[in-house]
mmCIF file of C-alpha atoms in Angstrom:
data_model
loop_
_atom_site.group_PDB
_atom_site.id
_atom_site.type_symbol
_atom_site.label_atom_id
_atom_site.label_comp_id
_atom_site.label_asym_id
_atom_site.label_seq_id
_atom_site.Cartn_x
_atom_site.Cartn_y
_atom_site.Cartn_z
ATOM 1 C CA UNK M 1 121.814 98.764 63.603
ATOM 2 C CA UNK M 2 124.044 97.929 66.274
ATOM 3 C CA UNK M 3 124.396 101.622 67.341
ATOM 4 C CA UNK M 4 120.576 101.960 67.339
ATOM 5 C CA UNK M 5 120.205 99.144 69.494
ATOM 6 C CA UNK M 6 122.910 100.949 72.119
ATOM 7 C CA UNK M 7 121.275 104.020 71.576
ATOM 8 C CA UNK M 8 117.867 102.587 72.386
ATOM 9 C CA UNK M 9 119.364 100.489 75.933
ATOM 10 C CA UNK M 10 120.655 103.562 77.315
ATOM 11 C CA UNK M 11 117.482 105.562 75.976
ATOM 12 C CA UNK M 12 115.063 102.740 78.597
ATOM 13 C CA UNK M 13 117.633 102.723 81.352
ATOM 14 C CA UNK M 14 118.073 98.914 80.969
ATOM 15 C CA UNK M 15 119.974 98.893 83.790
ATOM 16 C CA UNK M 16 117.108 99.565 86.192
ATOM 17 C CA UNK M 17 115.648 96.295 85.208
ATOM 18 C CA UNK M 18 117.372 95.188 88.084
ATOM 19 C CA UNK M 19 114.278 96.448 89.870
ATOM 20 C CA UNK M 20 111.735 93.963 89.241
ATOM 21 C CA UNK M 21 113.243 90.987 87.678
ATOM 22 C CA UNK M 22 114.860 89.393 91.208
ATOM 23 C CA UNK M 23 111.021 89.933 92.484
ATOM 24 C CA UNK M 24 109.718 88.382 89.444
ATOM 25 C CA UNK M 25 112.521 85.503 90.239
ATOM 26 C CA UNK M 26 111.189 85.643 94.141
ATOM 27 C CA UNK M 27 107.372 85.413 92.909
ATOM 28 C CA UNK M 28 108.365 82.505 90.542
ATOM 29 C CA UNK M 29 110.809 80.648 93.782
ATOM 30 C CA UNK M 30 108.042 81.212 96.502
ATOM 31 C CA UNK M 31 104.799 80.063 93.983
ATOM 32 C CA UNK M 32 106.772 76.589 92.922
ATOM 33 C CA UNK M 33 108.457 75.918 96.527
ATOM 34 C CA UNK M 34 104.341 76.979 98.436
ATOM 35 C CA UNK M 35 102.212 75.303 95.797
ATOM 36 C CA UNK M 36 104.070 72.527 94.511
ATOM 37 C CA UNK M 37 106.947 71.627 96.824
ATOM 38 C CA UNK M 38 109.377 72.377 94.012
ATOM 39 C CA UNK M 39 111.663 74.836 92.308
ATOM 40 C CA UNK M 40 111.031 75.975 89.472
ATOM 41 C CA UNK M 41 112.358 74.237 86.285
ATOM 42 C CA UNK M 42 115.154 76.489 84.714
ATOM 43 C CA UNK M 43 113.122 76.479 81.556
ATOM 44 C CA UNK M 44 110.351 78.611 83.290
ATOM 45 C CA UNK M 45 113.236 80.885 84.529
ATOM 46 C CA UNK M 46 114.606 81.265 81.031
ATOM 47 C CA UNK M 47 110.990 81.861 79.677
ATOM 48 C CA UNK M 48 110.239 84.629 82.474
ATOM 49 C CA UNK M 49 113.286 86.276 82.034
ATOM 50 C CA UNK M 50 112.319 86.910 78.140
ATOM 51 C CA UNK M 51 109.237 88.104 79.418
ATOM 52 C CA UNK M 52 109.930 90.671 81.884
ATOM 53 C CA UNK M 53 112.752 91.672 79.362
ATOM 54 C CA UNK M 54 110.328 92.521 76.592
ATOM 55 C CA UNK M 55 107.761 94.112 79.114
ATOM 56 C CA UNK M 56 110.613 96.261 80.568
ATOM 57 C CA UNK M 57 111.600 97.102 77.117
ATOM 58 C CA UNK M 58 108.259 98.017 75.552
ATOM 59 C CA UNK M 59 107.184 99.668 79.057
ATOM 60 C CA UNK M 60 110.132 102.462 78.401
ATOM 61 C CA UNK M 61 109.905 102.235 74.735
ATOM 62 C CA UNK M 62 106.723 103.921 75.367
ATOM 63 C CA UNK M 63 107.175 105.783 77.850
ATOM 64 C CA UNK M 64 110.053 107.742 76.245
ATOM 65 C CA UNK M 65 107.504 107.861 72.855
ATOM 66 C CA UNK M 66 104.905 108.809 74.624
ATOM 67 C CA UNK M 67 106.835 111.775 76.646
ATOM 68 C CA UNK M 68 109.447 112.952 74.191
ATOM 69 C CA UNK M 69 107.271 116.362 74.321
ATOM 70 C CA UNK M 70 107.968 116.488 77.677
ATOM 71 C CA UNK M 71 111.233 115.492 77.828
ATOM 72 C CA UNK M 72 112.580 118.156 75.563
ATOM 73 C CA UNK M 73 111.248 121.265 78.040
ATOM 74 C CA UNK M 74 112.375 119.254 81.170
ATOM 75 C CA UNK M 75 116.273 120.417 81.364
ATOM 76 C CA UNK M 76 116.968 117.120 83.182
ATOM 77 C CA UNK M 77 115.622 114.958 80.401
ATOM 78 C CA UNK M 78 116.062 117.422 77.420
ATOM 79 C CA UNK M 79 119.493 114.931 76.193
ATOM 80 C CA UNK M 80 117.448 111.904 76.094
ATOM 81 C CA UNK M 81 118.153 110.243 72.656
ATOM 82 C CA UNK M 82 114.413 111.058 71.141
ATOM 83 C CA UNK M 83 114.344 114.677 72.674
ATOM 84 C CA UNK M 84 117.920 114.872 71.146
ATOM 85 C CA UNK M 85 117.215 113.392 67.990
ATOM 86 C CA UNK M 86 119.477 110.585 68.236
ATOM 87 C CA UNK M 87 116.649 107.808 67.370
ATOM 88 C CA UNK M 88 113.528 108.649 65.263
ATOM 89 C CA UNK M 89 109.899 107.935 66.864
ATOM 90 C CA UNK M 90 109.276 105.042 64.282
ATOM 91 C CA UNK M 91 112.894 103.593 64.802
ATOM 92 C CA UNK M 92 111.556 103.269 68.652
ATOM 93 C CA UNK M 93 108.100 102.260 67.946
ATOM 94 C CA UNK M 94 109.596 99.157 66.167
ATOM 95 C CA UNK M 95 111.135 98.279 69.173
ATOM 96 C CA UNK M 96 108.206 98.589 71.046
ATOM 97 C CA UNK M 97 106.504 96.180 68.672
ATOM 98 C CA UNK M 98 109.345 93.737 68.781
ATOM 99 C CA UNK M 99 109.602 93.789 72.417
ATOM 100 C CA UNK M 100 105.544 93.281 72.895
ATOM 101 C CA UNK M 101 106.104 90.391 70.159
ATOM 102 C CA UNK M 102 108.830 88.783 72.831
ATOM 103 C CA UNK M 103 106.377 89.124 75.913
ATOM 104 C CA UNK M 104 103.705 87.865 74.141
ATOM 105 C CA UNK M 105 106.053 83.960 72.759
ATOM 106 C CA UNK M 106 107.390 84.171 76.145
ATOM 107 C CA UNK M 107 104.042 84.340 77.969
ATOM 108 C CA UNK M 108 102.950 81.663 75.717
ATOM 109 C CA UNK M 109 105.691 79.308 76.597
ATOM 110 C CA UNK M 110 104.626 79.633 80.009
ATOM 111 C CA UNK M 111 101.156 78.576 81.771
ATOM 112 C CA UNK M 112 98.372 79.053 79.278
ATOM 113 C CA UNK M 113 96.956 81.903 81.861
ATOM 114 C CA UNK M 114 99.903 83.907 81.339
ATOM 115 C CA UNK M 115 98.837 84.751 77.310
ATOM 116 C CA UNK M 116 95.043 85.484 78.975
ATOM 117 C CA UNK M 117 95.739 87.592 81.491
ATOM 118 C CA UNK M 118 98.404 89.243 78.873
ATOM 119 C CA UNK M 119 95.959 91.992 77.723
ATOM 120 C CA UNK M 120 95.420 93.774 81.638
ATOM 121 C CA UNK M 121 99.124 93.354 81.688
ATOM 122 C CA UNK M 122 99.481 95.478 78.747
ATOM 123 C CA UNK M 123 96.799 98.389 79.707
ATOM 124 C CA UNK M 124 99.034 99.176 82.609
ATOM 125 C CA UNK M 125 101.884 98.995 80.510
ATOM 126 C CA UNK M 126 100.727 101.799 77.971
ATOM 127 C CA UNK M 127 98.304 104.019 80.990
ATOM 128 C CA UNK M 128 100.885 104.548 83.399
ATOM 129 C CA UNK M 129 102.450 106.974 80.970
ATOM 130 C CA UNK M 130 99.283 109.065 80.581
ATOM 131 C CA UNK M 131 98.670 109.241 84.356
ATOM 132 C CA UNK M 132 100.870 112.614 85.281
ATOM 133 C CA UNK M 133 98.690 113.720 83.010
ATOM 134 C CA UNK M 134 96.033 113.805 84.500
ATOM 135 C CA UNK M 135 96.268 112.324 88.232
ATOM 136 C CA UNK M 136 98.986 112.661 91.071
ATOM 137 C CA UNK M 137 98.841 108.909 92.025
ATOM 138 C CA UNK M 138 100.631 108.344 88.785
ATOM 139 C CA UNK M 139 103.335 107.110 91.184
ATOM 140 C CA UNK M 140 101.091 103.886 93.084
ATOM 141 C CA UNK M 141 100.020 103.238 88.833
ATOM 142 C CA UNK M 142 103.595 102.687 88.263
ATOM 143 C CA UNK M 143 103.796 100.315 91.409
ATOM 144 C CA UNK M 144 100.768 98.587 90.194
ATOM 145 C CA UNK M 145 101.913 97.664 86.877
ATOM 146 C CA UNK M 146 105.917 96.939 87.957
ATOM 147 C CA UNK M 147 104.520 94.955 90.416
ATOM 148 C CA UNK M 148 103.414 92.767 88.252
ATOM 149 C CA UNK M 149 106.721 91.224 87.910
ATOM 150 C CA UNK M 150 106.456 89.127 90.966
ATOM 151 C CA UNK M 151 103.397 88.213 90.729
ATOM 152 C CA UNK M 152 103.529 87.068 87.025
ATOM 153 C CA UNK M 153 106.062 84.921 87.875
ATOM 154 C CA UNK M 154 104.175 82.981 90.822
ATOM 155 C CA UNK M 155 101.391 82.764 87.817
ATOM 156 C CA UNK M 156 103.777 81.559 85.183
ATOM 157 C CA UNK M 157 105.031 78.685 87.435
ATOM 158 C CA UNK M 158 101.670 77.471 88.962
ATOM 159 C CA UNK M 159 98.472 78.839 87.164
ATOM 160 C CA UNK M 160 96.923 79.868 90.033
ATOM 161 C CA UNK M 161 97.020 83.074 92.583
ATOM 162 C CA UNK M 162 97.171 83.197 96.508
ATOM 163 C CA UNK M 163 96.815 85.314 99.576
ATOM 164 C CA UNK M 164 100.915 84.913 99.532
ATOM 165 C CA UNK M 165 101.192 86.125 96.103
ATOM 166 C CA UNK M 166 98.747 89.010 96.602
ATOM 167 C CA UNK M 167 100.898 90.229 99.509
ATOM 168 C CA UNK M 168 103.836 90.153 97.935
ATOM 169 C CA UNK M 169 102.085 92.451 95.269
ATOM 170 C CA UNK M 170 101.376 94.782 97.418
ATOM 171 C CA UNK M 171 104.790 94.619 99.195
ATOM 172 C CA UNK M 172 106.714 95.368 95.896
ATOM 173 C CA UNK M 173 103.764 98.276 94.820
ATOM 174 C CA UNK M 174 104.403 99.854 97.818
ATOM 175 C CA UNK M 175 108.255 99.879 97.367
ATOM 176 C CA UNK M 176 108.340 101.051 93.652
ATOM 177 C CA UNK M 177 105.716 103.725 93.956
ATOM 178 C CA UNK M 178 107.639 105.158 96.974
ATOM 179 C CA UNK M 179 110.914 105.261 95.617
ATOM 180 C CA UNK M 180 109.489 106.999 92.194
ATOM 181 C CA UNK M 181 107.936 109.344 94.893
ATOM 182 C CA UNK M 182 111.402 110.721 95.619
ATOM 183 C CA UNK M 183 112.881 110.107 91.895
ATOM 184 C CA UNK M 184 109.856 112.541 91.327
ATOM 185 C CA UNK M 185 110.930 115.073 93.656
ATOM 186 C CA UNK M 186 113.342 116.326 91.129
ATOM 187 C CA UNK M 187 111.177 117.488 88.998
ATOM 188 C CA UNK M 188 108.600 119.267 91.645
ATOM 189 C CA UNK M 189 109.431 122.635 90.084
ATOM 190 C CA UNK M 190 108.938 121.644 86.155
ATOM 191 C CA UNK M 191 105.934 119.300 86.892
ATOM 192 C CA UNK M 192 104.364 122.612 88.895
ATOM 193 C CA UNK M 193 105.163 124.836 86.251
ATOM 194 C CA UNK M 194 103.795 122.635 83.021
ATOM 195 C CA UNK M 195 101.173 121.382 84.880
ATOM 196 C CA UNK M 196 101.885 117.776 85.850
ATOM 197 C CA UNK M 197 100.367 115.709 88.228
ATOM 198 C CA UNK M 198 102.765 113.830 90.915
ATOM 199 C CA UNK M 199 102.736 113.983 94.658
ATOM 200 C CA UNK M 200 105.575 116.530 95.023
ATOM 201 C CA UNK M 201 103.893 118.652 93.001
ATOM 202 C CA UNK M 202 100.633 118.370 94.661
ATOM 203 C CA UNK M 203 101.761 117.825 98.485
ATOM 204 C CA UNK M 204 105.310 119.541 98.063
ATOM 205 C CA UNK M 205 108.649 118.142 98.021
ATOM 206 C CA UNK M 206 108.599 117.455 102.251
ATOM 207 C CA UNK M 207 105.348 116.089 102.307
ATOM 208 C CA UNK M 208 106.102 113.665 99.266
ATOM 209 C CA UNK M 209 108.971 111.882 101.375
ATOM 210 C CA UNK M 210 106.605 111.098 104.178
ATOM 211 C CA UNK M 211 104.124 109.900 101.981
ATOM 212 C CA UNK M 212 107.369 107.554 100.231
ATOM 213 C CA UNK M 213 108.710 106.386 103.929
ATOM 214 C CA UNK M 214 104.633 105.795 104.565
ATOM 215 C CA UNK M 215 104.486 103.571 101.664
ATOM 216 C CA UNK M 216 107.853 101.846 102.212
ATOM 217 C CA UNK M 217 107.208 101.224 106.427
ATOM 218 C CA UNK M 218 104.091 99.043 104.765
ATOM 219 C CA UNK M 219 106.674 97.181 102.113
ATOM 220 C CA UNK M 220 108.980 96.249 105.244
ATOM 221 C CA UNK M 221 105.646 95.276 107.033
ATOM 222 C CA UNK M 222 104.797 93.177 103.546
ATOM 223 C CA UNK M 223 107.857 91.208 103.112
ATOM 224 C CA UNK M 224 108.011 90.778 107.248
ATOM 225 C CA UNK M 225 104.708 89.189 107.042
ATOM 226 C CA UNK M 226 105.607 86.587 104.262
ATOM 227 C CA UNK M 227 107.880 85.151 106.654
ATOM 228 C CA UNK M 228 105.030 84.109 108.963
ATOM 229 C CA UNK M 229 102.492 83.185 106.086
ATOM 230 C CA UNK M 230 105.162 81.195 104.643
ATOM 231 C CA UNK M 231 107.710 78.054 105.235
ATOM 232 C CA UNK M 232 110.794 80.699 104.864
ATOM 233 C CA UNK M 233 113.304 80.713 107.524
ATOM 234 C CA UNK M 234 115.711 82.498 109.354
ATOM 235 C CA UNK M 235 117.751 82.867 105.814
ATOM 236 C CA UNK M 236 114.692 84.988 104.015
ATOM 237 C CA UNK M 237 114.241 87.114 107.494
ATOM 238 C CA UNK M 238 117.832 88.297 107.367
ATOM 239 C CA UNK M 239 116.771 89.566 103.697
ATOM 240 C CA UNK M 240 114.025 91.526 105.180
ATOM 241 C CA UNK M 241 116.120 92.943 108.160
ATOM 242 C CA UNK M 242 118.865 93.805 105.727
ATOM 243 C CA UNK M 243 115.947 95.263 102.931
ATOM 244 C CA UNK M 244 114.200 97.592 105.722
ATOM 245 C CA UNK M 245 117.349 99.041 106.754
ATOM 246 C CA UNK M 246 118.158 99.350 102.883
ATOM 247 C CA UNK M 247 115.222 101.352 103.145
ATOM 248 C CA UNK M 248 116.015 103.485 105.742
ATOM 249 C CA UNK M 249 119.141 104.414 104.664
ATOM 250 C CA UNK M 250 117.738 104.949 101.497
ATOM 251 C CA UNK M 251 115.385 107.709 103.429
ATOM 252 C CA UNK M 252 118.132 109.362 105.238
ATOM 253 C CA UNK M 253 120.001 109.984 101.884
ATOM 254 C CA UNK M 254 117.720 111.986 100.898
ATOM 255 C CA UNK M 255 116.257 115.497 102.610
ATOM 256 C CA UNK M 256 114.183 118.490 101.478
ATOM 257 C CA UNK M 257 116.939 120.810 101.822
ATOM 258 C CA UNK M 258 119.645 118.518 99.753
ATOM 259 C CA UNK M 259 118.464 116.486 97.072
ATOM 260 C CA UNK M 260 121.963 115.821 95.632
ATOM 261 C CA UNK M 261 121.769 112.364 96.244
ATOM 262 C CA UNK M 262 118.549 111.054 94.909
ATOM 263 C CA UNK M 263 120.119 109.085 91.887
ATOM 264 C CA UNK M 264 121.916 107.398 94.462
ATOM 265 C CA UNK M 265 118.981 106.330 96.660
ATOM 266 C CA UNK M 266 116.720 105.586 93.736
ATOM 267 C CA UNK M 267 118.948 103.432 91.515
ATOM 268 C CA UNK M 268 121.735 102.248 94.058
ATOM 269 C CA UNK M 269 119.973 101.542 96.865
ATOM 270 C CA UNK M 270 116.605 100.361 95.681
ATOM 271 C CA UNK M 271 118.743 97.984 92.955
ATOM 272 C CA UNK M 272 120.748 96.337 96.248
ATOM 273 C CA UNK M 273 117.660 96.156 98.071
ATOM 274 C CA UNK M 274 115.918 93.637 94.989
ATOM 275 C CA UNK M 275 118.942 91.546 94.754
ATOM 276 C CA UNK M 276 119.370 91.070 98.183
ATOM 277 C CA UNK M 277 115.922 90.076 99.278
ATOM 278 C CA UNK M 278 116.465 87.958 96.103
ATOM 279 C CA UNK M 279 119.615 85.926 97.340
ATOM 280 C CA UNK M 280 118.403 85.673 100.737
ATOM 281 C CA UNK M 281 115.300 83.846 99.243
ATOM 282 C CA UNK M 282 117.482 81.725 96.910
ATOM 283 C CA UNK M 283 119.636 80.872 99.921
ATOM 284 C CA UNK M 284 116.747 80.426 101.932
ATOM 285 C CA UNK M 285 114.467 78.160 99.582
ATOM 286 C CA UNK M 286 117.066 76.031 98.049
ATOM 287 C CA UNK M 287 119.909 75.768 100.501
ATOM 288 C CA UNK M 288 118.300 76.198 103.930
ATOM 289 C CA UNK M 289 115.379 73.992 102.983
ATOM 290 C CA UNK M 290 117.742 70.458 101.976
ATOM 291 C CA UNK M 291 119.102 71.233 105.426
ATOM 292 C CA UNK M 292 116.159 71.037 107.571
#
């Protein structure tokens, strides 16, 4: 059991939930400290953490189900443990069930709108897989429903939504469907050639990083404009001056002509880039703030 359970971590990358949890920690900080004049309590942070942990879980549980066809003529994804037959379809579906069971207590432990709005949060959860299927903004689908991290956590802390929370929505959409833009652009030649949908494939591997830097110049503009709808200081806008030049850097790793170091932009870079917007906030919103 153990060994499936290893099997099935490395199988959903759970590494790369580094991606969305420090937003879902940021939504959670800047709903409590905006509409309440407090942090939150660190049994809401407990709860959320189960929660994005079984959404993460059950989002690449079924992604990895739902694509192991795929996966197996893709060269680059043909080792992956279902592909390989290293953990059977049903083994994996119980995990997804498990992990939708976890979401579900966790949600409920929260505000009582978390368990209402649970069923949209789902959808996206299961869709996004389908969309290469059949559309090429299967990338700003993946942003939609990952960005629901930071924005369930301002829910989960204060029942309510904002213009604030909104924005940062769109911020961290933005971000993750730009940076699985270029992740994409390894595959432009297979997704071509079976008939996928993504924008490499449909606007080519140069025009799909200008449509990524596009969609990350408005996440720098996002997370630059929270600092002026917002009581955050000097402390959060160092996070944002260090996150856009994250970004750029991220950009410049990255050409047509070499695409040798896209693991490096997409998982390196992008996980610095959560953590350190996240600590800056932290710093900002709970040291900064007894200060002024």
């Amino acid at each position: 059991m153990i060994r499936k359970v290893r099997i099935f971590l490395e199988m959903i990358k759970f590494e790369h939930t580094i991606f969305a949890l420090p937003f879902a920690f940021i939504g959670a900080l800047l709903g409590a400290v905006e509409t309440e004049g407090r942090l939150p309590s660190w049994a809401e942070i407990g709860w959320i953490l189960l929660a994005m942990f079984g959404a993460r879980t059950a989002a690449m549980g079924l992604n990895r189900l739902i694509d192991r066809a795929i996966d197996k003529r893709n060269p680059r994804t043909e080792n992956r443990a279902l592909p390989a037959g290293l953990i059977r379809s049903g083994e994996v579906l119980l995990f997804i069930v498990i992990s939708f069971v976890l979401l579900f207590y966790a949600s409920y432990r929260l505000d009582p709108i978390c368990v209402q709005l649970m069923p949209i949060a789902v959808f996206m959860l299961v869709i996004y897989s389908y969309t290469k299927r059949f559309t090429w903004l299967c990338h700003v689908v993946l942003g939609l429903t990952i960005g629901l991290a930071p924005l369930g956590g301002w829910v989960a802390v204060t029942g309510s939504f904002s213009l604030t929370a909104w924005l940062l929505y769109l911020s961290v959409v933005m971000w993750i469907a730009g940076f699985d833009i270029i992740y994409a652009c390894q595959d432009y030649e297979f997704d071509r050639k079976e008939g996928l949908h993504s924008i490499p494939a449909r606007f080519g591997v140069e025009g799909a990083l200008r449509i990524a830097r596009a969609f990350h110049i408005v996440t720098a503009a996002g997370f630059l404009a929270l600092f002026w709808m917002t009581d955050l200081s000097w402390g959060y806008l160092v996070g944002t001056v260090a996150a856009a030049c994250i970004l750029m850097y991220e950009h410049w790793l990255v050409k047509p002509s070499d695409m040798s170091r896209v693991q490096t932009a997409f998982f390196t870079m992008n996980g610095t880039l959560s953590i350190v917007l996240f600590a800056f906030t932290l710093f900002d919103l709970v040291v900064l703030s007894r200060w002024a």
